[in-house]
Short mmCIF file of C-alpha atoms in Angstrom, two decimals:
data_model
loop_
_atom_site.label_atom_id
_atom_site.label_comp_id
_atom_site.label_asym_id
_atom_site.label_seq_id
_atom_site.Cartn_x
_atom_site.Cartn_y
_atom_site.Cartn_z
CA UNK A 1 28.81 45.28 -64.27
CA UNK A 2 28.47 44.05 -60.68
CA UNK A 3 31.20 44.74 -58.13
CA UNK A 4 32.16 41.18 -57.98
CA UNK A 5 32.57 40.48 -61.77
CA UNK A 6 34.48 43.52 -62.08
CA UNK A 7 36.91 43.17 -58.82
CA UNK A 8 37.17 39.95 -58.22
CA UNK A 9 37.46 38.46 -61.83
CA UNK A 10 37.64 34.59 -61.15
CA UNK A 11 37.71 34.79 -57.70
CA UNK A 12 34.09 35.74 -58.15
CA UNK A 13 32.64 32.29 -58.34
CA UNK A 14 33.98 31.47 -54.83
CA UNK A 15 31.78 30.24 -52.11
CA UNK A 16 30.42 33.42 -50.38
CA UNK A 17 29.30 31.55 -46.73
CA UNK A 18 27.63 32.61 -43.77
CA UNK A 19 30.20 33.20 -41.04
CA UNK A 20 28.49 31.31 -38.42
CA UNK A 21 28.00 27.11 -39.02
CA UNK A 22 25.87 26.03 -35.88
CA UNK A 23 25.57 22.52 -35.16
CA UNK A 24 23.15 20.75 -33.41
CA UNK A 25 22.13 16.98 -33.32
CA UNK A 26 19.64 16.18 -30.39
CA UNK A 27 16.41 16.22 -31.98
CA UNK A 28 15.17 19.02 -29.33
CA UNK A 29 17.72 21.19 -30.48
CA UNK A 30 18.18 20.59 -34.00
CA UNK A 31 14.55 21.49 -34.06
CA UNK A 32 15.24 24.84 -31.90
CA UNK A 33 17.88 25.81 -34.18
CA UNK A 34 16.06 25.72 -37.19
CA UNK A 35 13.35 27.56 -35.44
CA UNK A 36 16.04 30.22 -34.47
CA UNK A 37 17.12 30.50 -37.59
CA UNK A 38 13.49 31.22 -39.11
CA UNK A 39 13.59 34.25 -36.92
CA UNK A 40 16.85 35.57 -37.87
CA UNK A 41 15.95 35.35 -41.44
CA UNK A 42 12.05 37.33 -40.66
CA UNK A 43 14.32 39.70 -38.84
CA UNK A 44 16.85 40.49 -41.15
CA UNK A 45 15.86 39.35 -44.22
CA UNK A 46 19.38 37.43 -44.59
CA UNK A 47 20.27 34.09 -43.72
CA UNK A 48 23.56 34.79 -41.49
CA UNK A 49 24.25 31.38 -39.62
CA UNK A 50 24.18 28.24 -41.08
CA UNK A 51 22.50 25.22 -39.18
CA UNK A 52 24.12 21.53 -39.90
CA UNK A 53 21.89 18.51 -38.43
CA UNK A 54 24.46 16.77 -36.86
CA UNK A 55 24.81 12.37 -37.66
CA UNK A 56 27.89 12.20 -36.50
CA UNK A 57 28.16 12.66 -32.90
CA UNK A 58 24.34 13.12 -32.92
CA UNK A 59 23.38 9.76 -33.74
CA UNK A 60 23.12 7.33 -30.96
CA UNK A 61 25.29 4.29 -31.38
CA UNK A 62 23.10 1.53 -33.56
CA UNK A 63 20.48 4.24 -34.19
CA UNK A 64 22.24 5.43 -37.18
CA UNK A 65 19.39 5.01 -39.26
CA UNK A 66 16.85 5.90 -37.24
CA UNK A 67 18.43 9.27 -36.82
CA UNK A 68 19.16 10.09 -40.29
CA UNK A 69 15.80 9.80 -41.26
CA UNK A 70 14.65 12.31 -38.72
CA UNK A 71 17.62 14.27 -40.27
CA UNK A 72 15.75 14.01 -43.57
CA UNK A 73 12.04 14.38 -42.08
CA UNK A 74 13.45 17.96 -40.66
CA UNK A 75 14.81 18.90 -43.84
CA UNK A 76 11.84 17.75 -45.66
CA UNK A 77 9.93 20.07 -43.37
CA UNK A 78 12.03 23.37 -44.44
CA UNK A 79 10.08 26.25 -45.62
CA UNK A 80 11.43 27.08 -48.61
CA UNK A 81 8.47 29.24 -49.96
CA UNK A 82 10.25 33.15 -48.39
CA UNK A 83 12.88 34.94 -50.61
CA UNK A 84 15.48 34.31 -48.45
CA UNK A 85 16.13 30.64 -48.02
CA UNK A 86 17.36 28.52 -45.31
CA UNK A 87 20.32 27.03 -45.09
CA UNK A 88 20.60 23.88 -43.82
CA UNK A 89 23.52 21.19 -44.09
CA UNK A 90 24.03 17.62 -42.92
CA UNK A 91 27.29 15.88 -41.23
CA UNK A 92 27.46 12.49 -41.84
CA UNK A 93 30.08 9.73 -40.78
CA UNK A 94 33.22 9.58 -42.00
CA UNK A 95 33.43 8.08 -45.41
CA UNK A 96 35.45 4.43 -43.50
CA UNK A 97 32.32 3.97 -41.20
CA UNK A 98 29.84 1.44 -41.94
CA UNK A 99 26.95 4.26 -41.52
CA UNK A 100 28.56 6.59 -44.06
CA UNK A 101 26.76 4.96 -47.51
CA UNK A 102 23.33 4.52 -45.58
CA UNK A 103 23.65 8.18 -44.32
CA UNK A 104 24.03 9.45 -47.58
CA UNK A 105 21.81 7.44 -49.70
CA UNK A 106 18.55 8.01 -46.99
CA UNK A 107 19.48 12.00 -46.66
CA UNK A 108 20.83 13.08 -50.19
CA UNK A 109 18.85 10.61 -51.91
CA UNK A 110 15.70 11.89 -49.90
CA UNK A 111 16.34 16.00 -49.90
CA UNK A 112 19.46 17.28 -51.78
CA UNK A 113 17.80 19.38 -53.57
CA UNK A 114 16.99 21.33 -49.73
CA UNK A 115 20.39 20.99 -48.66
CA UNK A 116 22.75 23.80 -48.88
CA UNK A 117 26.36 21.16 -48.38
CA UNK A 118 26.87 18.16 -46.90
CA UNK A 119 30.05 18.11 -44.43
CA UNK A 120 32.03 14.88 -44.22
CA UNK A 121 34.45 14.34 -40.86
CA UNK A 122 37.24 12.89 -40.63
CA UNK A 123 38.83 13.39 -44.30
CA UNK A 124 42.67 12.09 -44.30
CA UNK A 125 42.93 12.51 -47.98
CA UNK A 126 42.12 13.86 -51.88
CA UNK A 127 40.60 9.73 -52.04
CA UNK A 128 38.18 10.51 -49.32
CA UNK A 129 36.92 13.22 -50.49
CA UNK A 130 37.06 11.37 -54.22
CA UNK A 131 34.61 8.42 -51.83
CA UNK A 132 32.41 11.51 -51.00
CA UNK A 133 31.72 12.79 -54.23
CA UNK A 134 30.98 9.08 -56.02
CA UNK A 135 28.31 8.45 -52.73
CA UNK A 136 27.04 12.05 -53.55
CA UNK A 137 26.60 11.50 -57.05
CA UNK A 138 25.11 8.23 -56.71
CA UNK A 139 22.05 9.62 -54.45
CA UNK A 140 21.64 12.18 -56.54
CA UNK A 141 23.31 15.02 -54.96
CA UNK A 142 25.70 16.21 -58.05
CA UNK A 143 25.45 19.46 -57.20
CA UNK A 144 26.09 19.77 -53.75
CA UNK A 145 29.22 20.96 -52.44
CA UNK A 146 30.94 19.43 -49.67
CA UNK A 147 32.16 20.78 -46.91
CA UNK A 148 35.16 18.92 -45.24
CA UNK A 149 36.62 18.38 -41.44
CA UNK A 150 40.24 18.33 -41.14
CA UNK A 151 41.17 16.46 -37.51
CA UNK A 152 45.01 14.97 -37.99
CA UNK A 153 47.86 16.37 -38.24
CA UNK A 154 48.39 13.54 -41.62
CA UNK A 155 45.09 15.86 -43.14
CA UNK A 156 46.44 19.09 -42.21
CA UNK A 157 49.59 17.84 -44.11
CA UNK A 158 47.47 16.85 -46.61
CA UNK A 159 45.15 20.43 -46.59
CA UNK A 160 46.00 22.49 -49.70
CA UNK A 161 45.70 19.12 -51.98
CA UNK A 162 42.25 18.65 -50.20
CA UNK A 163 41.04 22.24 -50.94
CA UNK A 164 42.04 21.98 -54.32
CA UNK A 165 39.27 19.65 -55.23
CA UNK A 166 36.67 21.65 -56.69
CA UNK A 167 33.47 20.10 -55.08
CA UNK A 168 35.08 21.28 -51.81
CA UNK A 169 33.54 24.72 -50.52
CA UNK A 170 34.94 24.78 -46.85
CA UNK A 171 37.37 23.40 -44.64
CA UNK A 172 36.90 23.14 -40.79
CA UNK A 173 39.23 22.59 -38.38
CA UNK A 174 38.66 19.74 -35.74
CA UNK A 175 40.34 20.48 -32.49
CA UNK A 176 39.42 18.19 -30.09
CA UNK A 177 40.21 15.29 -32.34
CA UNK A 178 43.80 16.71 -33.60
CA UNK A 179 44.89 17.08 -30.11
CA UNK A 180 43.78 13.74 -29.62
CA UNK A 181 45.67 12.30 -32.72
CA UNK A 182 49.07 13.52 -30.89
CA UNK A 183 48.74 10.49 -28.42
CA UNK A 184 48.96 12.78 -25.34
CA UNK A 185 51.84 15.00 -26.80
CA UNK A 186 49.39 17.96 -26.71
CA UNK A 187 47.99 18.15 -22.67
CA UNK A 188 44.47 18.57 -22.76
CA UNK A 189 44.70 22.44 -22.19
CA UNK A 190 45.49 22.74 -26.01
CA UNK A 191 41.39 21.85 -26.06
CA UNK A 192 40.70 24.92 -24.27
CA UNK A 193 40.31 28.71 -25.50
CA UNK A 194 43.45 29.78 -24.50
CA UNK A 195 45.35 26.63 -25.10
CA UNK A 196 44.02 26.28 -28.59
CA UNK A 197 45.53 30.06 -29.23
CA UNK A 198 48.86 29.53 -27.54
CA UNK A 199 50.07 25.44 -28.18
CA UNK A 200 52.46 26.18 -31.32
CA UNK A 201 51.46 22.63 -33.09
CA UNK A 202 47.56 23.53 -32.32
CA UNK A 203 48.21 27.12 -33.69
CA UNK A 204 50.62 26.30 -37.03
CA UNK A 205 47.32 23.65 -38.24
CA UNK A 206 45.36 26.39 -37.67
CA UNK A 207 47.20 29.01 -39.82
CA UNK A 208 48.03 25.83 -42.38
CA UNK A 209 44.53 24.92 -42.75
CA UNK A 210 43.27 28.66 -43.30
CA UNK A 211 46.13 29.15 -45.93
CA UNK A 212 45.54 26.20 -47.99
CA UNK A 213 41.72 26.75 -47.72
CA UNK A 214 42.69 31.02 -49.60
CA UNK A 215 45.03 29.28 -51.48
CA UNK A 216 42.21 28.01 -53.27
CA UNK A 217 39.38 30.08 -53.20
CA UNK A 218 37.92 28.19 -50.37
CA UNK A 219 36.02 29.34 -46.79
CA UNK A 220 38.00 28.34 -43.83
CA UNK A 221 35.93 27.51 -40.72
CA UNK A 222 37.23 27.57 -37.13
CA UNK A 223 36.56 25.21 -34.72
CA UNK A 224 34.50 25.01 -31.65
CA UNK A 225 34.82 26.44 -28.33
CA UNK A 226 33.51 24.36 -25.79
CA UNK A 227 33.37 26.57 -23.18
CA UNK A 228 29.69 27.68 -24.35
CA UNK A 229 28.51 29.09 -21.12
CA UNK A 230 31.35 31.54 -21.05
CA UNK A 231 30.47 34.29 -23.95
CA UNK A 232 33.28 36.46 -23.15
CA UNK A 233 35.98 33.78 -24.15
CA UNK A 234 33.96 33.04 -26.87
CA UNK A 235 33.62 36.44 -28.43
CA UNK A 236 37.81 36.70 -27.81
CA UNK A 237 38.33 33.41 -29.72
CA UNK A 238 36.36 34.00 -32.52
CA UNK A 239 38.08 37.82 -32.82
CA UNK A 240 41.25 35.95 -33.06
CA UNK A 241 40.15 33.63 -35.57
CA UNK A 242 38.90 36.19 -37.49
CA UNK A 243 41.56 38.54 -37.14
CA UNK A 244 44.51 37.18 -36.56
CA UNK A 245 44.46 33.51 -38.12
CA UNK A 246 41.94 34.29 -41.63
CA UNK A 247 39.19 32.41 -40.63
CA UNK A 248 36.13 33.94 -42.16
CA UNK A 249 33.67 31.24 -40.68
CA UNK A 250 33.38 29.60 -37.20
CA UNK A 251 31.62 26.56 -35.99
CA UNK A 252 28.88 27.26 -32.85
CA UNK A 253 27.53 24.69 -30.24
CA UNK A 254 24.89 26.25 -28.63
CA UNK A 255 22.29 29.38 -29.10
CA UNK A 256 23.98 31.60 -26.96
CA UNK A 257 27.59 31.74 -29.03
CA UNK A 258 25.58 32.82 -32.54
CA UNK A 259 25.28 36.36 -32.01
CA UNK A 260 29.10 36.87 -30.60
CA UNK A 261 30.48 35.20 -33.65
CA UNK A 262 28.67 37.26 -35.60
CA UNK A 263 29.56 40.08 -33.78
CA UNK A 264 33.33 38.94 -34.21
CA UNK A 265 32.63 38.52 -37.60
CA UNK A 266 31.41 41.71 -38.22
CA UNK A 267 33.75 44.88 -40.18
CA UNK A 268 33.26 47.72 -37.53
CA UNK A 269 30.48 50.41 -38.44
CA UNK A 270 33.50 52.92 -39.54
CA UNK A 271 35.02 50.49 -42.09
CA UNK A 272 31.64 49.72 -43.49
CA UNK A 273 31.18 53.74 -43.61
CA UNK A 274 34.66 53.86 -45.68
CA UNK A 275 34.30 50.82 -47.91
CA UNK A 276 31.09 52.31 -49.19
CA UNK A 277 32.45 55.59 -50.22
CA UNK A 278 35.23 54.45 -51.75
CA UNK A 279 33.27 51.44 -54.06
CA UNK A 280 30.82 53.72 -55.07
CA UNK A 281 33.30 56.32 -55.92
CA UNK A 282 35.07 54.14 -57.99
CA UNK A 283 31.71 52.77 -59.02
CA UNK A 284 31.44 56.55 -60.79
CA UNK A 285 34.82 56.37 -61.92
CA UNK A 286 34.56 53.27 -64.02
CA UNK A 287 36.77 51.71 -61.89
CA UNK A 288 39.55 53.86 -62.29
CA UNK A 289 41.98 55.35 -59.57
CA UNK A 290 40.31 57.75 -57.28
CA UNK A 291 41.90 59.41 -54.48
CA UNK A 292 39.53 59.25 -51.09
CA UNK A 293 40.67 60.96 -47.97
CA UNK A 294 44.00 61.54 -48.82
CA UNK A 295 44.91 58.62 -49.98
CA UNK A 296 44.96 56.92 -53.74
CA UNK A 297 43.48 53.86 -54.45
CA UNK A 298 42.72 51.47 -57.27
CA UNK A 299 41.45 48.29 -57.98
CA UNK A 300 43.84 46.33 -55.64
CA UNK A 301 41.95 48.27 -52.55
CA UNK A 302 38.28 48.28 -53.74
CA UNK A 303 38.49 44.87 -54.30
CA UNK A 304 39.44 44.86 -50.58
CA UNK A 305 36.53 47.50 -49.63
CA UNK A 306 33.96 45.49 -51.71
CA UNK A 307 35.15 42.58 -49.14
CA UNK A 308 34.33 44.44 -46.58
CA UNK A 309 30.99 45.00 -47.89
CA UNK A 310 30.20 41.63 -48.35
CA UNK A 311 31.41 40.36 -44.90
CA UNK A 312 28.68 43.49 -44.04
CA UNK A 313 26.03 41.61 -45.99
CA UNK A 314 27.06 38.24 -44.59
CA UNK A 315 26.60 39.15 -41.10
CA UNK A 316 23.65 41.81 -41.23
CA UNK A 317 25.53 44.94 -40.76
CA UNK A 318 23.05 48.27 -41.69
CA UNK A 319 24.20 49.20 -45.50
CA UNK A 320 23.29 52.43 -46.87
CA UNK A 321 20.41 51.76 -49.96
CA UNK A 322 23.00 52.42 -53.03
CA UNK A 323 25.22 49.45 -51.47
CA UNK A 324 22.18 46.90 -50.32
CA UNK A 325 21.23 47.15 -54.32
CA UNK A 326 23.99 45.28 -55.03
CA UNK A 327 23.00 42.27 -53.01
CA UNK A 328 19.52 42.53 -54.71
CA UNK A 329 21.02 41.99 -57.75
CA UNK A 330 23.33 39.61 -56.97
CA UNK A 331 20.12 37.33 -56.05
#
């Protein structure tokens, strides 16, 4: 049996994501990034960042349409013919804006079966997500999952009873506009990357959001840092999101901030050294307790170890051959 059915049981069928979402929605650049994103995949032979074609913020005001069918030519253009495919996602507008059924009808209707999710801002509650999933299902999109932005402190509130819904894959935190929501009770610092990792209402949605999104199987996402030209206070930021809050996915805004997250991301090369002894160990133990460097361990701590080999995979850490067979399996 593979690692996954044997270790993580029903917690196999959750959404195994790429830990970098970068978003993009100038045409320029949405093209770029799907470029970049060829070459990562030629390089590696994984597909380690996500790229969502922004309609949100992307679309000029009264161009909605206009811009969602470039979404869908660019889609439409995907190469899909490698074995590794890319993945490619959509944000559209909020279910309450007059865009949001035209968005999804032209895009979904037109390419679902090339999407990998569809990410809907702006979600206040289990009925918009409920909204999201009819106007999927209506274009045709029944099987894509839907990835969801959580940017008021009434959503975060509302976060576990959102991640319970089981066409939700991800939750993402929106900073700028939950420090916005507070009406000026947050100063504007709580938008920047130390203020966002110091303000205690900024930090407890934060650790709220990530907990309801494991409380369900779900990936959380952390949110952007907007300082893009400073990679230093990126790469710290995205360490703490990954290490300290549980985030095991992070939004990006330009090129330059891929790699770092990814780099933040990563296990170090030791841990990937030690979870691959000790799951292939207990690979030729059936399973059973082994004792590894002094210490025992069991099923609670591969399933840990295998965890660590995934995040690995995810992020296109070196594997020795006996592990990277188990990702050829697994498709």
């Amino acid at each position: 049996m593979h690692p996954r059915q044997v270790l993580l049981g029903a917690q196999a069928a959750a959404a195994m994501l790429p830990v970098c979402d970068h978003y993009s929605g100038v045409e320029v650049r949405m093209r770029k990034s799907l470029a970049l994103q060829a070459e990562f995949v030629q390089r590696l032979g994984a597909c380690v960042f996500d790229v969502t074609l922004d309609c949100e913020d992307g679309a000029p005001v009264g161009g909605e349409a206009e811009h969602a069918a470039l979404v869908t030519e660019l889609v439409q253009g995907l190469d899909l013919s490698g074995l590794v495919r890319p993945r490619v996602g959509v944000r559209v507008h909020a279910v309450d804006h007059p865009a949001f059924e035209a968005d999804v009808a032209h895009i979904v209707g037109g390419v679902a079966e090339r999407l990998a999710y569809l990410m809907v801002p702006k979600v206040e509650s289990v009925a918009d997500v409920q909204r999201a999933v009819q106007a999927l299902d209506a274009a045709g999109g029944g099987d894509l999952p839907l990835h969801v932005l959580i940017e008021s402190p009434l959503a975060v509130h509302r976060a576990f009873d959102i991640a319970a819904h089981p066409r939700v894959q991800s939750l993402s935190f929106g900073l700028m506009d939950f420090v916005s929501a507070h009406g000026g009770a947050i100063p504007s610092a709580g938008m920047g990357v130390a203020g966002q990792f110091s303000h205690p209402l900024v930090l407890r949605a934060k650790m709220d959001l990530a907990s309801a999104a494991h409380a369900y199987g779900k990936v959380p996402s952390h949110c952007v840092v907007t300082e893009f030209k400073d990679t230093d206070a990126l790469r710290q930021a995205a360490r703490k999101a990954a290490h300290e809050l549980g985030y095991t996915r992070m939004w990006s805004i330009h090129p330059d901030q891929i790699a770092p997250i990814l780099e933040a991301f990563a296990p170090p090369p030791q841990e990937v050294d030690k979870a691959a002894e000790i799951v292939l160990a207990a690979q030729a133990a059936d399973w059973g307790p082994i004792a590894h460097a002094g210490h025992l361990h069991d099923r609670a701590s591969y399933r840990y170890f295998w965890q660590v080999l995934e995040r690995a995979h995810q992020t296109g850490c070196a594997l020795p051959v006996e592990v990277r067979r188990f990702f050829a399996l697994a498709g």
